[in-house]
Every structure is written in C-alpha cells, then in structure tokens.
Amino acid sequence: MEFTLTDEMITWRAKARSFADTVVRPVAAQLDAHSDPELAWSWELVEAANEHGLRQAPLPVEFGGANTDYVTNCMILEEIAAADLGTAVVLAQHWKFAQMLNELGTESQRKNHLARNADNPRGLFAASFTEPSAGSDNLLPYTGRGGGMQTFAEKVAGGYRINGMKHYISNANRADTVLCFARTDKDGPLTQSVTAFVVPSDAEGFRIGRVHDKNGERIANNAEIFYDNVFVPGEDVLGEPGTALRSVGRLLRASNSYAASCALGVGRECFDRTLRWCRERVQGGVPIIEHQAVGSYLADMYLNVDVSRTYIWRAAWQARTPETFDPALAVAPKLITSEAIFDSARRAMELWGGHGVMKENGIEKLLRDASIWLHSDGTNIILRQRLANLLRNGVPDAMIWDAVPSGTAMVGII
C-alpha cells in the first residue's frame, strides 16, 4: 500500500485549510450563537467556498469542478469541519447529490440542472428523503407493506404529480435544486417502489416549512419541505422508476465517508485545542499534561482521530471501484467515527474543567456538534442493524481485503 499523499491532494488540503482558517473560523462562533437558525446561515460562506473552488470541486470541469477524488473530498471536509461543522455539512450534502445526478442523470438533465447550478455562486443541491413517520424505515429499509416514506408521485400525462411532506432536510430552504424521493407504487415493497425526481426549488407547489432549531451544526440549515401537487415532467425522473433506493446504495458509496469526515474534523479540533490547553494550563504546580490521567485522556483522543481517519480514507479509496467495494464500508465509517469523536468531545470538556462549559472557549460548541453524528446520516443503532444484516447475508465471504486485485496501490492513507 502507498501511504504518501499526492501533490494534488496536498494542494487541495492546503486550499481547504486556508478557506477554513481565514474565512470560516473567524465567523463560526458568532453565527452559531444566533438563536434563530435562519440567521445562523451565511451566503457569504457559500460564495467564498465557490471563490476558493470548493463548492463544485468533485464535479466535472464542465460544471465548474475539478474532478477531485473521494479521498481528497474527505480531506477537504475534515479541514472545513475543524473550523465549523455546519459549513462542511452544507458542502457534503451538496456534493453527494450533485454527484448522484452527474452519474445517474441523462445528458439533458446534466445540462439543464448541473449547468444551471454551477453558474449560480450560491447554487446548492439537497435531497428530500426523511419524513416525520419514516426515518429509519427508509434506511434499513423496511420490507413490509405500509412502512417507509409516504410521499407519493402519481403518474399523469407528461410526467408525475408529487404530494407529501419531508423534514430534517439539509439545505432544503437554501437549495436551488432538490432530489425528491417518492413512492410511485403505494402497495409494493419499499425497495422497488421509490423513484427519484429532479425538482427545481421554484417549482409550483414546492414549499418550505419551518427551519429546524438544532443543538449543533447550526450554520447548516435543515427544514421541512411540502410538495403540494408538484408537477415533474417525465424527463426529470432520475433513473428508472422504482429503482431509487438501489441507485442510492450504488452511487453514494462515499456518502458515509463524507459524513464521517465531517465528524472527524470536530474530533481533530477537540484534540488540537485540548492538547494546547493541557500544555499551558497549570495545576498542582505543573502543566496538566504532566499528570498521568491527563496524558492518558489525550492519548485516547489522539487514537480516536488517527484510527478514524485511516478507516475513512480506506473506505473513500475503495469507493472508486464499485466492482470490488465492500458494502460494509458504506455503513461503518460514520458509525465508528461518530462514537470515537463524541468520546473525544466528552474528554475535552472534562480536561477543560469549568472553562469547557463557558461559551467563549468554544469547547461546548464542539460537544454539541459531536452529538449530531450519533444520529445524522442514519442513527447508529440502525447502522448497526444494517451491518448485522450484511453479516447475516454472508457478505464477509467477499470482504475487501480478498476482493482487491493483487498489487493495487492505496493512495492517500496516512
């Protein structure tokens, strides 16, 4: 395996770090402190990401991107999340659904929607999936009748009419393009009944409800979406009808790694800040890093970051080759990283003592942000169930260390 970063990876990491340190970090705490979640949003950050080449980085050059690979994308997200989680999540959500449209869409859909989005310096994608009565049901997915999403798209002359409600949708109230997942068969099993549609946010009948007030990740907005008889022409069906859930699993192989990279940035920031603090804070006549218990905590926090990063990058590297991709790597990175990073945030709070709970020091924000990942992009208990299902179905017989061709280099893992 090759553990050396390429020059291109190093360049993108430096670009993301510069954006994070000079643009995001100076305003993150102030934006996070707004009591109104809509005021925590910043179009200036989105526009600055565009100016730095980050908004479209993973997309093809014709759509304003640079074709950055999955490992590089994870590196970028880690850097930005270290400065502010919400800003990284805005980009991660935009990337993965823009990439899905690029891979699955027709030439006409790419020209109409990706080109329009690329030309808008505030252009963002969102995907409406979760519903008030269907969250984990969609992720397993539920195999019985009557479970899962209930938003329905009825076939009509020239296309479909969509009716239903979604909630907790990242970028919902800010996106110019939304991928809507809706049933096109009310009675069939969920895995064969869901279709994806490309819906411009100015479509008639498309309506945003309340913006959710979250404890962390506040610079990223999540909101309700109402589809009130929204017409979608047949040419804006994304992929074959009834195959959307299978397409998500096939095309969003790196999605879990993107989520885990956002969590990793929070954990790295916990460690970096706390290491500096423990070197400077004096108790018992010495810097507290000299105390054995403190050193032990720091060692655990270091391992949480290093092990998580290694696993994330392995999963992101493998996502390049769908024919040998281990499906466990589409589940495990966020599961592993989120729990490790929440542990780091808890330890950071303890090592900072009374200073940790004071808002001016920023540690309590990191704890709030870390808590998001115990449920975001799938609750951990459901991800464990998905992994258990893979084990029941015999997937370990083709685990990735057996499936990777001999002599394949693994670039970008440190």
XYZ file of C-alpha atoms in Angstrom:
414
model
C 0.000 0.000 0.000
C 1.153 3.546 -0.757
C 0.682 5.899 2.171
C 2.066 9.050 0.534
C -0.251 11.925 -0.359
C -0.112 13.073 -3.963
C 0.856 16.670 -4.761
C -2.727 17.313 -5.843
C -4.088 16.071 -2.509
C -1.671 18.289 -0.596
C -2.707 21.295 -2.695
C -6.405 20.725 -2.063
C -5.824 20.185 1.641
C -3.930 23.475 1.834
C -6.676 25.251 -0.099
C -9.371 23.883 2.218
C -7.329 24.728 5.319
C -6.831 28.301 4.114
C -10.569 28.669 3.494
C -11.338 27.177 6.904
C -8.860 29.325 8.827
C -9.282 32.672 7.064
C -12.981 32.623 6.109
C -14.899 30.160 8.296
C -13.179 30.179 11.667
C -13.421 33.966 12.274
C -17.238 33.976 11.965
C -18.283 30.470 13.066
C -18.864 31.151 16.768
C -20.852 34.305 16.089
C -23.088 32.606 13.533
C -23.557 29.563 15.791
C -24.714 31.839 18.636
C -27.791 33.125 16.778
C -30.963 31.881 18.458
C -32.808 31.925 15.125
C -31.462 29.059 12.958
C -32.111 31.005 9.764
C -29.793 33.781 10.976
C -27.012 31.240 11.565
C -26.878 30.701 7.806
C -24.284 32.612 5.753
C -24.444 33.030 1.999
C -21.068 34.728 2.275
C -19.527 31.389 3.283
C -21.116 29.625 0.309
C -19.904 32.320 -2.075
C -16.414 32.194 -0.569
C -16.373 28.403 -0.977
C -17.228 28.983 -4.615
C -14.387 31.514 -4.996
C -11.945 29.011 -3.462
C -13.044 26.335 -5.951
C -14.571 24.199 -3.199
C -18.302 24.390 -3.933
C -18.035 22.344 -7.119
C -14.684 20.578 -6.567
C -15.831 16.925 -7.044
C -17.794 17.654 -10.222
C -16.518 17.580 -13.815
C -14.729 20.614 -15.223
C -17.684 21.490 -17.473
C -19.745 22.056 -14.334
C -17.193 24.232 -12.588
C -15.461 21.382 -10.783
C -12.048 19.745 -10.676
C -12.943 16.026 -10.580
C -11.447 15.651 -7.110
C -11.424 12.033 -5.926
C -13.240 10.660 -2.884
C -10.184 10.664 -0.608
C -9.400 14.286 -1.461
C -13.024 15.223 -0.817
C -12.810 13.648 2.639
C -9.636 15.610 3.353
C -11.364 18.855 2.333
C -14.361 18.164 4.572
C -12.154 17.360 7.570
C -10.328 20.677 7.215
C -13.528 22.714 6.966
C -15.318 20.822 9.758
C -12.403 21.571 12.096
C -13.329 25.252 11.709
C -17.091 24.684 11.658
C -19.137 21.534 11.237
C -22.163 23.175 9.633
C -20.172 24.687 6.792
C -18.678 21.308 5.949
C -22.100 19.646 6.032
C -23.539 22.201 3.590
C -20.867 21.239 1.072
C -21.004 17.494 1.776
C -24.752 17.381 1.157
C -24.435 19.447 -1.993
C -21.584 17.305 -3.326
C -23.103 13.895 -2.900
C -26.420 14.690 -4.589
C -24.820 16.718 -7.370
C -22.532 13.722 -7.921
C -25.531 11.396 -7.941
C -27.221 13.498 -10.636
C -23.990 13.598 -12.624
C -23.603 9.804 -12.532
C -27.233 8.775 -12.938
C -28.702 11.650 -14.927
C -29.268 11.891 -18.649
C -27.241 14.283 -20.762
C -30.231 16.621 -20.817
C -30.592 16.527 -17.018
C -26.910 17.284 -16.536
C -27.037 20.194 -18.971
C -30.253 21.603 -17.555
C -29.660 21.175 -13.827
C -25.930 20.784 -13.169
C -25.040 23.601 -15.554
C -27.663 25.925 -14.046
C -26.456 25.086 -10.551
C -22.808 25.573 -11.485
C -23.484 29.040 -12.902
C -25.017 30.169 -9.591
C -22.334 31.041 -6.979
C -24.964 30.209 -4.366
C -26.093 27.036 -6.122
C -26.692 24.088 -3.799
C -28.296 20.660 -4.029
C -30.478 18.974 -1.425
C -32.284 15.637 -1.308
C -35.631 15.146 0.414
C -35.744 11.686 1.942
C -36.756 11.673 5.617
C -40.393 12.094 6.665
C -41.995 12.595 10.104
C -43.140 8.958 10.206
C -40.374 7.453 8.073
C -36.743 7.896 9.001
C -35.105 4.613 9.972
C -37.760 2.736 7.967
C -36.156 4.180 4.848
C -32.612 3.350 5.862
C -32.937 -0.345 6.661
C -35.191 -0.281 4.517
C -38.473 -1.598 5.901
C -39.558 -4.645 3.909
C -43.201 -4.922 4.944
C -46.151 -3.117 3.444
C -47.209 0.294 4.691
C -43.822 1.285 6.097
C -41.280 3.743 4.818
C -41.866 7.038 3.061
C -45.392 8.011 2.178
C -44.755 10.922 -0.199
C -46.385 9.730 -3.419
C -45.766 10.588 -7.064
C -48.759 9.822 -9.266
C -48.153 9.248 -12.950
C -50.078 11.734 -15.095
C -49.923 12.911 -18.683
C -46.397 14.113 -19.396
C -44.921 13.264 -16.015
C -45.794 12.924 -12.326
C -47.640 14.843 -9.586
C -45.927 14.712 -6.182
C -47.737 15.145 -2.873
C -46.271 14.733 0.591
C -44.049 16.176 3.286
C -40.380 15.809 4.207
C -38.495 17.078 7.244
C -34.970 17.433 8.676
C -33.736 18.046 5.124
C -30.238 19.537 4.904
C -30.011 22.632 2.641
C -33.765 22.370 1.999
C -34.512 26.083 2.367
C -31.304 27.116 0.567
C -31.037 24.733 -2.378
C -31.882 25.684 -5.931
C -32.284 22.012 -6.892
C -33.791 19.184 -4.836
C -33.791 15.460 -5.489
C -37.162 14.245 -4.260
C -37.552 10.593 -3.300
C -41.172 9.477 -3.532
C -43.168 6.289 -3.888
C -44.515 5.540 -7.332
C -46.118 2.288 -6.163
C -48.228 2.575 -2.999
C -48.517 -1.162 -2.435
C -45.151 -2.573 -3.459
C -42.131 -3.181 -1.213
C -40.146 -0.032 -0.496
C -37.007 -1.228 -2.292
C -38.960 -1.487 -5.548
C -41.354 1.419 -5.097
C -39.278 4.586 -4.719
C -38.371 6.891 -7.603
C -36.101 9.951 -7.621
C -37.121 13.226 -9.257
C -35.187 16.397 -10.010
C -37.216 19.338 -8.674
C -36.162 22.996 -9.022
C -36.942 24.875 -5.815
C -39.070 27.378 -7.713
C -41.438 24.660 -8.963
C -45.119 25.469 -8.424
C -46.393 23.766 -5.261
C -42.917 23.340 -3.748
C -43.000 24.953 -0.326
C -40.581 25.248 2.604
C -41.982 24.830 6.114
C -40.207 25.573 9.359
C -36.439 25.618 9.679
C -35.469 23.203 12.452
C -33.709 24.573 15.527
C -30.812 22.191 16.242
C -28.455 21.966 19.199
C -25.370 21.770 16.958
C -24.268 22.049 13.323
C -26.213 25.303 13.366
C -24.661 27.018 10.352
C -26.206 24.273 8.206
C -29.962 24.687 7.869
C -32.423 21.782 7.955
C -36.060 22.357 7.085
C -39.412 20.895 6.156
C -40.478 20.565 2.521
C -44.080 20.333 1.368
C -44.948 19.002 -2.075
C -48.401 20.282 -2.937
C -49.323 18.694 -6.270
C -45.871 19.467 -7.702
C -45.648 18.524 -11.381
C -42.394 16.965 -12.570
C -42.059 16.294 -16.304
C -41.093 12.793 -17.348
C -37.661 13.948 -18.498
C -36.818 14.873 -14.896
C -37.256 11.370 -13.490
C -33.779 10.437 -12.264
C -33.006 6.884 -13.321
C -35.559 4.141 -13.821
C -38.822 4.380 -11.835
C -38.791 2.217 -8.716
C -35.008 1.910 -8.543
C -34.057 4.991 -6.495
C -33.096 3.182 -3.276
C -30.857 0.777 -5.159
C -29.309 3.698 -7.037
C -28.527 5.482 -3.772
C -26.695 2.435 -2.478
C -24.749 2.054 -5.711
C -23.892 5.691 -6.417
C -23.414 7.161 -2.950
C -20.690 4.742 -1.895
C -18.620 7.569 -0.383
C -21.539 9.294 1.340
C -20.849 7.603 4.677
C -17.186 8.592 4.413
C -18.175 12.210 3.735
C -20.301 12.207 6.903
C -17.532 10.575 8.907
C -15.015 13.159 7.656
C -17.230 15.950 8.965
C -17.320 14.256 12.359
C -13.568 13.717 12.184
C -12.941 17.435 11.779
C -14.781 18.061 15.045
C -12.721 15.407 16.819
C -9.473 16.766 15.464
C -10.368 20.237 16.687
C -11.195 18.804 20.118
C -7.778 17.192 20.264
C -5.779 20.147 18.892
C -7.351 22.701 21.203
C -7.165 20.446 24.233
C -3.537 19.496 23.650
C -2.581 23.182 23.583
C -4.682 23.825 26.679
C -3.112 20.980 28.623
C 0.368 22.239 27.799
C -0.484 25.725 29.074
C -2.865 25.113 31.979
C -1.018 24.764 35.283
C -2.468 22.849 38.236
C -0.577 21.119 41.007
C 2.480 23.193 40.133
C 2.943 21.772 36.607
C 1.193 21.917 33.223
C -1.669 19.466 33.491
C -0.314 17.411 30.589
C 2.317 16.187 33.073
C -0.374 14.438 35.120
C -0.710 10.773 34.209
C -4.517 10.757 33.960
C -4.486 13.751 31.621
C -1.891 12.164 29.368
C -3.992 9.020 29.186
C -7.046 11.019 28.066
C -5.010 12.808 25.402
C -3.659 9.512 24.128
C -7.210 8.221 23.678
C -8.239 11.418 21.877
C -5.257 11.109 19.535
C -6.141 7.499 18.728
C -9.778 8.456 18.103
C -8.659 10.851 15.384
C -5.922 8.735 13.829
C -7.844 5.465 13.674
C -10.968 7.192 12.338
C -9.054 8.992 9.616
C -7.295 5.829 8.481
C -10.580 3.946 8.217
C -12.391 6.804 6.462
C -9.719 7.130 3.830
C -9.604 3.409 3.241
C -13.374 3.443 2.641
C -13.169 6.516 0.393
C -10.330 4.996 -1.636
C -12.263 1.782 -2.128
C -15.386 3.701 -3.214
C -13.641 4.392 -6.519
C -14.123 0.778 -7.613
C -17.753 -0.336 -7.319
C -16.991 -3.825 -8.586
C -14.852 -4.593 -5.511
C -16.491 -2.262 -2.982
C -17.221 -3.856 0.383
C -20.777 -2.770 1.311
C -19.766 -2.608 4.974
C -17.637 0.421 4.056
C -20.828 2.296 3.157
C -22.038 1.857 6.757
C -19.128 1.614 9.155
C -17.048 4.834 8.775
C -19.650 7.167 10.282
C -20.619 4.605 12.916
C -17.042 4.195 14.101
C -16.025 7.839 13.830
C -19.108 9.387 15.411
C -18.750 7.389 18.615
C -14.997 7.922 18.817
C -15.370 11.659 18.267
C -18.195 12.037 20.784
C -15.901 10.331 23.283
C -13.179 12.869 22.425
C -15.557 15.795 22.912
C -16.596 14.468 26.317
C -12.962 14.068 27.362
C -12.163 17.564 26.110
C -14.950 19.004 28.268
C -13.542 17.200 31.283
C -9.956 18.307 30.676
C -11.002 21.924 30.213
C -12.894 21.801 33.506
C -15.074 24.833 34.217
C -13.614 26.571 31.176
C -15.110 23.884 28.943
C -18.714 24.808 29.666
C -18.166 28.515 29.021
C -19.274 29.515 25.534
C -16.373 31.883 24.967
C -13.931 28.968 24.802
C -15.781 27.013 22.107
C -15.464 23.558 23.662
C -19.164 23.269 24.426
C -19.873 24.003 20.724
C -17.652 21.075 19.765
C -19.583 18.812 22.137
C -22.879 19.959 20.635
C -21.559 19.421 17.129
C -20.172 15.980 18.005
C -23.562 14.902 19.352
C -25.145 15.447 15.931
C -23.336 12.460 14.465
C -24.869 9.908 16.815
C -27.966 10.169 14.627
C -27.172 12.151 11.469
C -26.899 10.197 8.198
C -28.585 7.301 9.957
C -28.859 6.640 13.677
C -26.046 4.449 14.914
C -28.380 1.737 16.143
C -29.841 1.461 12.626
C -26.394 1.436 11.041
C -25.513 -1.457 13.354
C -28.630 -3.232 12.154
C -27.618 -2.690 8.532
C -24.180 -4.073 9.268
C -25.751 -7.018 11.087
C -27.895 -7.700 8.025
C -24.753 -7.812 5.891
C -23.236 -10.321 8.289
C -26.384 -12.447 8.206
C -26.291 -12.446 4.424
C -22.747 -13.755 4.244
C -21.006 -10.627 2.945
C -17.799 -11.411 4.899
C -17.126 -14.179 2.347
C -16.146 -11.406 -0.078
C -14.546 -8.877 2.258
C -12.500 -6.206 0.606
C -9.066 -7.486 1.533
C -9.854 -10.553 -0.555
C -11.557 -8.645 -3.363
C -8.882 -6.028 -4.098
C -6.691 -7.165 -7.026
C -3.117 -8.039 -6.101
C -0.692 -5.145 -6.429
C -3.326 -2.379 -6.204
C -1.871 0.746 -4.560
C -3.806 2.531 -1.836
C -3.049 6.206 -2.323
C -3.715 8.814 0.326
C -3.913 6.894 3.582
C -1.838 8.157 6.491
